[in-house]
Short mmCIF file of C-alpha atoms (C1' of nucleotides) in Angstrom, two decimals:
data_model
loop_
_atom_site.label_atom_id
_atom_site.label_comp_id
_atom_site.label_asym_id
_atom_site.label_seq_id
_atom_site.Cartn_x
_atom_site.Cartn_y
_atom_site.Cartn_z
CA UNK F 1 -18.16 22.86 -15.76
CA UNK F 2 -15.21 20.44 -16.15
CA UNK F 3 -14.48 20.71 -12.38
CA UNK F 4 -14.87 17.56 -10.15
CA UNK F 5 -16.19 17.49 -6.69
CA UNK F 6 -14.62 14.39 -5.39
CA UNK F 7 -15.09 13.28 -1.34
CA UNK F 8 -12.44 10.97 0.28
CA UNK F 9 -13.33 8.61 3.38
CA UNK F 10 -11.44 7.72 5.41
CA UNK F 11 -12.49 5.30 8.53
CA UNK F 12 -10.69 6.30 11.27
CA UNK F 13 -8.06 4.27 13.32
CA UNK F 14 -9.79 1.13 11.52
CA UNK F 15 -8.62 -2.13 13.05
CA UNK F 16 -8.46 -0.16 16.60
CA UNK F 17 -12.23 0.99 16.15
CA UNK F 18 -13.47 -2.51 15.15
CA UNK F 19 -12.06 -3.60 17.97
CA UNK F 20 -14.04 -0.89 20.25
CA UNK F 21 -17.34 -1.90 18.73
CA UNK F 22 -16.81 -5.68 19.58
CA UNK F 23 -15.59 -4.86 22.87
CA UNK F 24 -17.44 -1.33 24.09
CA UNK F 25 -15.81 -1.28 27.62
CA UNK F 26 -12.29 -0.82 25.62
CA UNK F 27 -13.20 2.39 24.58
CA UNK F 28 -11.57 4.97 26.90
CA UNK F 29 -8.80 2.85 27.25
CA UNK F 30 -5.47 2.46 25.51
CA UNK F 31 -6.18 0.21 22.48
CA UNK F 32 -3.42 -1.72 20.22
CA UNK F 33 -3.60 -3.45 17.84
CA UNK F 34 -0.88 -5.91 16.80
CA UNK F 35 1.15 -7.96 14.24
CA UNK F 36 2.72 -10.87 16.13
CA UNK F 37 6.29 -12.34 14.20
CA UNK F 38 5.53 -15.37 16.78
CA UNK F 39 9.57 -14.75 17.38
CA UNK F 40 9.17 -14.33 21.14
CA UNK F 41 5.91 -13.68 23.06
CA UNK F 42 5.85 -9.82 21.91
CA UNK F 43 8.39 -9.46 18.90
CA UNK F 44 5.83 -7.99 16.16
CA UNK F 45 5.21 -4.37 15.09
CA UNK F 46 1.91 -1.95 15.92
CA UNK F 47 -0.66 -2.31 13.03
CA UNK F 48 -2.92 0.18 14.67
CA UNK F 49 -3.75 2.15 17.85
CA UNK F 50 -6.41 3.52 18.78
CA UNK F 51 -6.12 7.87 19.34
CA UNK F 52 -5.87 7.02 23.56
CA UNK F 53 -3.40 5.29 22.68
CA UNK F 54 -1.58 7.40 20.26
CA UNK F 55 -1.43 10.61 22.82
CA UNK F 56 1.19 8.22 24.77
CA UNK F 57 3.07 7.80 21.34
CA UNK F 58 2.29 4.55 20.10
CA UNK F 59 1.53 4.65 16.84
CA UNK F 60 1.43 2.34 13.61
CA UNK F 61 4.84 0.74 12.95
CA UNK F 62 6.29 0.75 16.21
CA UNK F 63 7.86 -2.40 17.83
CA UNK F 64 5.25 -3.85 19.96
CA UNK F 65 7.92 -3.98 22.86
CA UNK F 66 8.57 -0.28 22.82
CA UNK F 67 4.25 0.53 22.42
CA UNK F 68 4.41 -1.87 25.97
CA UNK F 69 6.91 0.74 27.61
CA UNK F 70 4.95 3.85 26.34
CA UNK F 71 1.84 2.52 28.03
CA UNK F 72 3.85 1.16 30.95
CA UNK F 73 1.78 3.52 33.32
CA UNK F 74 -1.57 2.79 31.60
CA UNK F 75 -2.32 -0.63 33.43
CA UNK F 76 -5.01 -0.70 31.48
CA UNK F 77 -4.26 -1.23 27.95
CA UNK F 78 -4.83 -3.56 25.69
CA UNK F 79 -3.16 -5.77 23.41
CA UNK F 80 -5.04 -7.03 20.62
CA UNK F 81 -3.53 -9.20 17.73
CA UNK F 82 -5.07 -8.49 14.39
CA UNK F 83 -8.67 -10.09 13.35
CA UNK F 84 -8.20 -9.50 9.49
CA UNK F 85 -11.29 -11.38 8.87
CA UNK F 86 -13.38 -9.20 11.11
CA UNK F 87 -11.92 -5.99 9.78
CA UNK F 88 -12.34 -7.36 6.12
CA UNK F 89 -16.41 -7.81 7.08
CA UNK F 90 -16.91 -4.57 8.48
CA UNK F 91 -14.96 -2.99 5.86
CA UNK F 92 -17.02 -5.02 2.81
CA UNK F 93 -20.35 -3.48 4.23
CA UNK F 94 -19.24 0.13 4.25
CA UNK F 95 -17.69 -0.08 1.00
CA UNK F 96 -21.37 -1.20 -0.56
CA UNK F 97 -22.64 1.32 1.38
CA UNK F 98 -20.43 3.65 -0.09
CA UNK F 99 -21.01 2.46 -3.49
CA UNK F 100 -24.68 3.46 -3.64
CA UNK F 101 -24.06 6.71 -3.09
CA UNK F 102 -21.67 7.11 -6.51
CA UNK F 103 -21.36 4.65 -9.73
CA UNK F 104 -18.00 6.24 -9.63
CA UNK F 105 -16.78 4.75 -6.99
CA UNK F 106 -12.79 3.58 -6.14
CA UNK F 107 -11.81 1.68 -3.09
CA UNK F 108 -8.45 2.11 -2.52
CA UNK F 109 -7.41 0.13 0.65
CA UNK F 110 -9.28 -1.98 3.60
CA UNK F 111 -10.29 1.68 4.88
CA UNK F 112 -10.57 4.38 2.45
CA UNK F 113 -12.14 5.20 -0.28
CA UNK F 114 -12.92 8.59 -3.08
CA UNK F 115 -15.81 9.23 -4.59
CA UNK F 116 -16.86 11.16 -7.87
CA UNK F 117 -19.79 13.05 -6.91
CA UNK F 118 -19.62 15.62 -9.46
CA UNK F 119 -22.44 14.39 -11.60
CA UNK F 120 -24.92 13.96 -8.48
CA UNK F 121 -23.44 17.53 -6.76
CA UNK F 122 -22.67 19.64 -10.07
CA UNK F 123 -20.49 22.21 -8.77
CA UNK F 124 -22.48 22.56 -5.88
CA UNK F 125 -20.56 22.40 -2.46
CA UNK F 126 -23.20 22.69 -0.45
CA UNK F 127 -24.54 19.08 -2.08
CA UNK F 128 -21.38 17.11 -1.81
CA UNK F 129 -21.21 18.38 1.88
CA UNK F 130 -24.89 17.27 2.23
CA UNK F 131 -24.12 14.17 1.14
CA UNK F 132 -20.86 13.59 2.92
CA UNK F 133 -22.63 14.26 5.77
CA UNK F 134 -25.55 11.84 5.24
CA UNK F 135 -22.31 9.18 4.80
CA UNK F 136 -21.20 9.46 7.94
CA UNK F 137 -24.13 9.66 9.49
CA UNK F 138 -24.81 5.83 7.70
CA UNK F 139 -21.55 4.31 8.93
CA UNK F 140 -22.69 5.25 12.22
CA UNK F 141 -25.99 4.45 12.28
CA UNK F 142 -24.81 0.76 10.25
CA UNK F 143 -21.85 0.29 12.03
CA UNK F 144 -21.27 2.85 14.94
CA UNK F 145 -18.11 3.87 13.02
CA UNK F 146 -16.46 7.07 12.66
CA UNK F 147 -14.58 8.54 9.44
CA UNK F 148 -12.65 11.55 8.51
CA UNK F 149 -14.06 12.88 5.13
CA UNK F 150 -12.68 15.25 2.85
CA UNK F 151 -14.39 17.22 -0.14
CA UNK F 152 -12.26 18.62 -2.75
CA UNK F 153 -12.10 19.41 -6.32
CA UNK F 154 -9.80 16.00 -6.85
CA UNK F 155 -8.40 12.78 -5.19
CA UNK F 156 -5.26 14.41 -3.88
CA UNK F 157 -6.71 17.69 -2.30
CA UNK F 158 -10.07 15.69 -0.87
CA UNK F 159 -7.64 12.84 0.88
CA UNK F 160 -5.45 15.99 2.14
CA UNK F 161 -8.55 17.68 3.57
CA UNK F 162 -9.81 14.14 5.21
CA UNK F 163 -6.30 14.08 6.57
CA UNK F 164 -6.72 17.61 7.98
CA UNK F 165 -9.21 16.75 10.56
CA UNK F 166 -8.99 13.48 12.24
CA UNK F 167 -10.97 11.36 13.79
CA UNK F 168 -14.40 12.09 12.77
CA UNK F 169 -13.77 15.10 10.82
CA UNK F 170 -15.70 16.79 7.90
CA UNK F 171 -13.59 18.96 5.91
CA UNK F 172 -14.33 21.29 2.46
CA UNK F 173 -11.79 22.25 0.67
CA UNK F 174 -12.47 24.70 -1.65
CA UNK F 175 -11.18 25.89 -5.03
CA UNK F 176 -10.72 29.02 -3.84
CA UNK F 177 -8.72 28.39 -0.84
CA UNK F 178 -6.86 25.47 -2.05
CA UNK F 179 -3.49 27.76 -2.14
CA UNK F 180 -3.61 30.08 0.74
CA UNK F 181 -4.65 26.22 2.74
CA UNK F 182 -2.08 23.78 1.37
CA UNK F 183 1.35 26.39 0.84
CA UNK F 184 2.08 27.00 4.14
CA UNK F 185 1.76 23.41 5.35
CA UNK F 186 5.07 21.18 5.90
CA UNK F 187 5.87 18.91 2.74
CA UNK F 188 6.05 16.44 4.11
CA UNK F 189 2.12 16.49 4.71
CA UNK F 190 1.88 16.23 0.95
CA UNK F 191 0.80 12.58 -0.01
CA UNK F 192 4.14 11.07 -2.04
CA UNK F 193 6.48 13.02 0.44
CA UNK F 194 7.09 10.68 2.82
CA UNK F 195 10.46 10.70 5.32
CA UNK F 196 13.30 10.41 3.02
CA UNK F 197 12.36 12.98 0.22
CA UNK F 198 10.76 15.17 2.82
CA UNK F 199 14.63 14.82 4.51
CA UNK F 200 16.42 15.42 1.08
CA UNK F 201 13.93 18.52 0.26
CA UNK F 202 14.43 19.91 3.37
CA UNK F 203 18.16 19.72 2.43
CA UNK F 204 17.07 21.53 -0.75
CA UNK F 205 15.38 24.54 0.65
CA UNK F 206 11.98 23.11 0.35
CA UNK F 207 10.11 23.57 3.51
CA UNK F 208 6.41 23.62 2.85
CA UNK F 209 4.37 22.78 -0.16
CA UNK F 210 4.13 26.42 -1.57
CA UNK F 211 8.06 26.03 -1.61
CA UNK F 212 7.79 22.63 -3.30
CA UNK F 213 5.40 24.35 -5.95
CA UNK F 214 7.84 27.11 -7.38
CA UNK F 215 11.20 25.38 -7.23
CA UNK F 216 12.88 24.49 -10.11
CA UNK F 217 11.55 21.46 -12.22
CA UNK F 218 14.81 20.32 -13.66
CA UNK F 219 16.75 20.52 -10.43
CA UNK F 220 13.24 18.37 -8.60
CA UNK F 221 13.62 15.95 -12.39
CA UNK F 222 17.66 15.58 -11.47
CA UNK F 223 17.16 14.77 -7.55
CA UNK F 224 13.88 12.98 -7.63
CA UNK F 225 13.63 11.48 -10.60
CA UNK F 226 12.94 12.62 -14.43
CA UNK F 227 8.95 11.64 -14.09
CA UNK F 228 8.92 11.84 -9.89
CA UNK F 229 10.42 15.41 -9.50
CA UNK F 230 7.95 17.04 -11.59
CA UNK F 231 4.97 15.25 -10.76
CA UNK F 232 5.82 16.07 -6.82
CA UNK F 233 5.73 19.82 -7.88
CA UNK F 234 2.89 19.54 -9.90
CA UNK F 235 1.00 17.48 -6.53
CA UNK F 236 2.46 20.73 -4.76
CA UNK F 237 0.28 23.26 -7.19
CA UNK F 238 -2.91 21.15 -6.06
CA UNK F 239 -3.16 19.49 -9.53
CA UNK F 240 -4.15 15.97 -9.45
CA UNK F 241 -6.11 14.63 -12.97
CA UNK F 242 -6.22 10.90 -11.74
CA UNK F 243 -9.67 9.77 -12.48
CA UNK F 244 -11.73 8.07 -9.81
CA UNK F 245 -12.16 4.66 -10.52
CA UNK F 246 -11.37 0.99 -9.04
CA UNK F 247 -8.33 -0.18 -10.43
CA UNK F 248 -7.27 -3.74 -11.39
CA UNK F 249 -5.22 -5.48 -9.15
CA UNK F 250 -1.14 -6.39 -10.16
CA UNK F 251 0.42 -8.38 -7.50
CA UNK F 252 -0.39 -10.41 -5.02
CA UNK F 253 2.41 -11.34 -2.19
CA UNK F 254 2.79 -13.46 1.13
CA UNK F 255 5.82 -12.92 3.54
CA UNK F 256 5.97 -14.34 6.58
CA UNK F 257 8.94 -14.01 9.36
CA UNK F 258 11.19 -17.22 10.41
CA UNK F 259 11.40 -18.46 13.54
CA UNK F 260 14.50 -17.83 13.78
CA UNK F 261 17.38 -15.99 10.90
CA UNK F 262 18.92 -18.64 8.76
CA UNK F 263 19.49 -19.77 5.03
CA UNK F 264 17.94 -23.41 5.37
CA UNK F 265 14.60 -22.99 6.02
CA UNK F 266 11.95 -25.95 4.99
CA UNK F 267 10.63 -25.09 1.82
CA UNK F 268 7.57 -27.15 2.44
CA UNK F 269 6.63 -25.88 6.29
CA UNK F 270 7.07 -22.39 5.51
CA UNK F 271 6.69 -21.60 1.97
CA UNK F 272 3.90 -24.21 0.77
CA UNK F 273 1.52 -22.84 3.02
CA UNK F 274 2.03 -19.06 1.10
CA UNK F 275 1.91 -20.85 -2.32
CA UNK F 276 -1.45 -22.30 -1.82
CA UNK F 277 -2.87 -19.33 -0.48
CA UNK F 278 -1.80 -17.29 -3.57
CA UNK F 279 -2.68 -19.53 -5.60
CA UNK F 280 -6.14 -19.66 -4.33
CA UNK F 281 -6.43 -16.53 -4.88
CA UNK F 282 -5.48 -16.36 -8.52
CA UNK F 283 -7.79 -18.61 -9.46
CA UNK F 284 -10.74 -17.18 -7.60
CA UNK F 285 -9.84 -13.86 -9.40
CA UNK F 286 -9.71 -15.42 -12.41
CA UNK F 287 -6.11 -14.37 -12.69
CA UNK F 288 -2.71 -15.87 -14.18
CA UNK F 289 0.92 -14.68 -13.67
CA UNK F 290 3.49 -14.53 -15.96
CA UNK F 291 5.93 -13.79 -13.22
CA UNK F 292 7.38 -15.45 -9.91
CA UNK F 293 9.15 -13.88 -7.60
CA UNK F 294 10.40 -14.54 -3.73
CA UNK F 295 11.54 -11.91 -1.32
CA UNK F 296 14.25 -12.19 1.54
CA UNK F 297 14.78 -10.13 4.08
CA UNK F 298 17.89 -10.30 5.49
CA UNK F 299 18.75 -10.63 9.19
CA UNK F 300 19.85 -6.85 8.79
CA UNK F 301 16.83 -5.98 7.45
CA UNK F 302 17.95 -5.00 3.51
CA UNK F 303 15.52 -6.36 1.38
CA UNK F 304 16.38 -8.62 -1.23
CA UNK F 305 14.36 -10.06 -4.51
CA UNK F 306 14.51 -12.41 -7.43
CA UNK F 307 11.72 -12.92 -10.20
CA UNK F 308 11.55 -15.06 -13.06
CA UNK F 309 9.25 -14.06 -16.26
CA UNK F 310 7.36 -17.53 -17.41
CA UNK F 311 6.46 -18.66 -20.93
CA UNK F 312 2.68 -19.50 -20.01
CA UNK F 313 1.31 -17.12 -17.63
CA UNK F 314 -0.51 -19.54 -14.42
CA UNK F 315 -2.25 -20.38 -11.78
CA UNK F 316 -0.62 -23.37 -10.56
CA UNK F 317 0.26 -24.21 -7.32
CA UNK F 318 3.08 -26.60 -8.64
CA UNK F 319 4.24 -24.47 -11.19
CA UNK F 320 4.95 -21.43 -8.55
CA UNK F 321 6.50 -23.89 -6.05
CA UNK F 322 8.94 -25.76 -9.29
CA UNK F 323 9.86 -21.87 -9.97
CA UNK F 324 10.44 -20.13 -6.62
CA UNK F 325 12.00 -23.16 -5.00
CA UNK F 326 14.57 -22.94 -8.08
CA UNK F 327 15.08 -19.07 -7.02
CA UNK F 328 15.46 -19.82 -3.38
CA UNK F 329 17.85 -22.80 -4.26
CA UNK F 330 20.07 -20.59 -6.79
CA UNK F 331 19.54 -17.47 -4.27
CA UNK F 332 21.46 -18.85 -1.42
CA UNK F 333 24.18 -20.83 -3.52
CA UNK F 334 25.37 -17.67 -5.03
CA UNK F 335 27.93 -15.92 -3.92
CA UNK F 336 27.69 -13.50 -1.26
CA UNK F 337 23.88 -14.10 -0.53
CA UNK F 338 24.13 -17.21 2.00
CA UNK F 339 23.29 -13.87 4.73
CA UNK F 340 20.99 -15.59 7.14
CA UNK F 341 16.85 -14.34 6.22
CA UNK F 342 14.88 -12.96 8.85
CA UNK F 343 11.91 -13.01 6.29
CA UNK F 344 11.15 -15.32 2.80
CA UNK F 345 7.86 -14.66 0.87
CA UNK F 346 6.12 -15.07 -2.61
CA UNK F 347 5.23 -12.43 -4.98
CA UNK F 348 2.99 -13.18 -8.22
CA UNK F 349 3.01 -10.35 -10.79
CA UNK F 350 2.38 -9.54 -14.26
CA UNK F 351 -1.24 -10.18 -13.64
CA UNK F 352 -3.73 -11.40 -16.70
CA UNK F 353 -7.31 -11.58 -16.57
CA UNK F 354 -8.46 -14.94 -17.52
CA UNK F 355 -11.69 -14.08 -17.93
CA UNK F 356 -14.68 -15.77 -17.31
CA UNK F 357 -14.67 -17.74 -20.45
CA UNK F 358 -13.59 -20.55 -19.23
CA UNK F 359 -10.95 -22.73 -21.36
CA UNK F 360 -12.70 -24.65 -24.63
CA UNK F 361 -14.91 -21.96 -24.67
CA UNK F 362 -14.49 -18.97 -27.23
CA UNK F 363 -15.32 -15.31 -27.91
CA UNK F 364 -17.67 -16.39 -30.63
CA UNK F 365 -19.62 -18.56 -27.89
CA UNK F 366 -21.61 -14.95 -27.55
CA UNK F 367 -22.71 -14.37 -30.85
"C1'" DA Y 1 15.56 4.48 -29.89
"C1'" DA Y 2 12.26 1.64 -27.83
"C1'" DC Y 3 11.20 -2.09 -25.04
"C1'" DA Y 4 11.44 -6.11 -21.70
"C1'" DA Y 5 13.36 -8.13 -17.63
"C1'" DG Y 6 15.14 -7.92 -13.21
"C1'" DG Y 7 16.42 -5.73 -8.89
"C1'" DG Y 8 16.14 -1.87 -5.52
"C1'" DT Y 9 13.74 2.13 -3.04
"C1'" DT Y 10 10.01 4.76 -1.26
"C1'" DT Y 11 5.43 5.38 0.18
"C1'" DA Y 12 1.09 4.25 2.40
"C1'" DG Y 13 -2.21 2.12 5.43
"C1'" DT E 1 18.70 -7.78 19.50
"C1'" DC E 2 13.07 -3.58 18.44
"C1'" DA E 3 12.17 -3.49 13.64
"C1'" DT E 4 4.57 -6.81 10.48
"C1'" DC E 5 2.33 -7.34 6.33
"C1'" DT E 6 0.44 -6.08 1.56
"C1'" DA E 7 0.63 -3.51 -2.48
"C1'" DA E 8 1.64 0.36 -5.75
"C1'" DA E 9 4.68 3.43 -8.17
"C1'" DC E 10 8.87 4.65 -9.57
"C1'" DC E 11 13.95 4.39 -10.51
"C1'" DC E 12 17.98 2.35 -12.53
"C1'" DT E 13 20.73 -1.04 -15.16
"C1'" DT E 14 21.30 -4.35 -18.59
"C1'" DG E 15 20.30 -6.73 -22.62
"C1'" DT E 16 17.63 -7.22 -27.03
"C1'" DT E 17 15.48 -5.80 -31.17
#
DNA sequence: AACAAGGGTTTAG
DNA sequence: TCATCTAAACCCTTGTT
């Protein structure tokens, strides 16, 4: 009675799949999809490939030089630099597709979203599976899409099931076999493990998640953290509680890569240009920051940060380019930091809701 | 002891 | 020179109340 039935989906190889359904005669060939630096003609990383693509090795994060050597026999792949506007479309019609099947609804990136179907599918497998079904069947039909979905009693075990069976899979896990299914698998397939604690487990003993699930909670709290360590083991036993539900925004960033590494950079060419944008989109979100931060990333790669908490929480573009240009400025004169960048970006934080009461106006205005 | 601020790391898509 | 971009969660240290 108090068990969920929650469903993840999961659009499959997004950016790469757009691509195919703008472009049909793509389809059986090799299809990547890129982040240009605009360094040299192909310094950038992989966003996105497409599963042709991926049996040759290229796959998302990979320098877009090396993806051009995997595919060196395939004459005919293709290069595609990312259409973020396109995908964002595509994505914004599924997502109110999605939406009318559940009021409890949470999107939680550009191609993936849970779920709550437990008041429409009470207990009943069968229903959720009907309905996932009748989902994928829509994205087609709408968008001639494909998606991995996964049906679970919550978030973590439905997005492990979607995971399980990719592309265009349809996977149930249930209660009953969540055990016997998740223990013998690696741990590093569990969602929070990703190379470095998987490494450092491994190290420990820990092999697969049914490993994970019986070791010892104060040795996981010294090694991974007093909150981290447990809550890994407790992901391990299948127990997830976090609710389905959209989740407010509390950053909003813009990095960009230089032209070339260095510590005198023009503010105004390459920094302005991020400032406006963010500070667009505070104010259309009817958000303020109370905190300013930039990044640097140095030319060997370490990242580097400084923030500054303000009085007034804003939205101004002046106000973020007075504080960060003071951060960059007392960044590089200190001591050791005059490193070359490789990157510089923005960060707003410490997010608060406005409101759509606009200023003058008051509560009371209501009643 | 409890909390805020600031900086770093890891994960994920 | 091979190494993008955005965002969340967490960790740790330091300083203040």
């Amino acid at each position: 009675m108090n068990d969920r039935i929650v469903i993840a989906v999961d659009l499959d190889y997004f950016f790469a799949q757009c691509e195919e359904v703008r472009r049909p005669e793509i389809q059986r060939k090799p299809v990547v999809i890129c982040v240009y630096s605009g360094r040299t003609g192909d310094s950038g990383a992989v966003s996105t490939a497409n599963y042709v693509a991926r049996k040759k090795g290229v796959k998302s994060g990979v320098p877009i030089s090396v993806a051009r050597k995997l595919l060196e026999d395939s004459k005919d792949a293709i290069f595609l630099p990312v259409d973020q506007e396109y995908y964002k479309a595509i994505s914004e019609r599924i997502m109110e597709l999605l939406r009318s099947f559940s009021y409890n609804f949470e999107q939680v990136s550009i191609d993936e979203a849970f779920l709550d179907l437990s008041s429409v599918a009470h207990n009943d497998y069968n229903v959720a599976l009907e309905i996932a079904s009748k989902i994928k069947s829509q994205i087609m039909e709408a968008e001639r899409l494909t998606c991995s979905v996964g049906i679970s009693k919550n978030k973590l075990l439905a997005k492990m099931a979607a995971d399980s069976q990719k592309p265009d899979g349809l996977t149930v896990l249930r209660p009953e076999s969540i055990a016997d299914t998740i223990n013998p698998l690696p741990v590093g397939k569990l969602p929070g493990v990703g190379t470095k604690t998987e490494k450092r487990m491994e190290e420990l003993g820990i092999h697969t998640i049914g490993d994970l699930a019986l070791f010892n909670r104060e040795i996981l709290a010294a090694e991974f953290g007093r909150n981290l360590g447990p809550h890994l083991a407790s992901l391990a036993c299948g127990i997830d509680n976090e609710p389905v539900q959209e989740r407010e925004r509390q950053q909003l960033g813009r990095i960009i890569t230089l032209k070339h590494d260095t510590s005198d950079f023009s503010f105004a060419e390459e920094i302005r240009p991020l400032i406006a944008d963010i500070s667009k989109r505070l104010r259309s979100s009817n958000s303020r920051c109370k905190m300013i931060g930039i990044i640097v990333i140095t030319s060997a790669l370490k990242t580097k940060s400084r923030a500054k908490t303000l009085d007034q929480p804003t939205d101004s573009e002046e106000v973020i380019i007075a504080v960060s240009s003071e951060l960059f400025k007392s960044y590089f004169e200190s001591d050791q930091e005059g490193i070359p960048a490789r990157r510089v970006g923005i960060r707003v934080s410490e997010l608060v809701d406005t409101g759509h009461v606009k200023s003058g106006q008051s509560l009371s205005d209501y009643f």
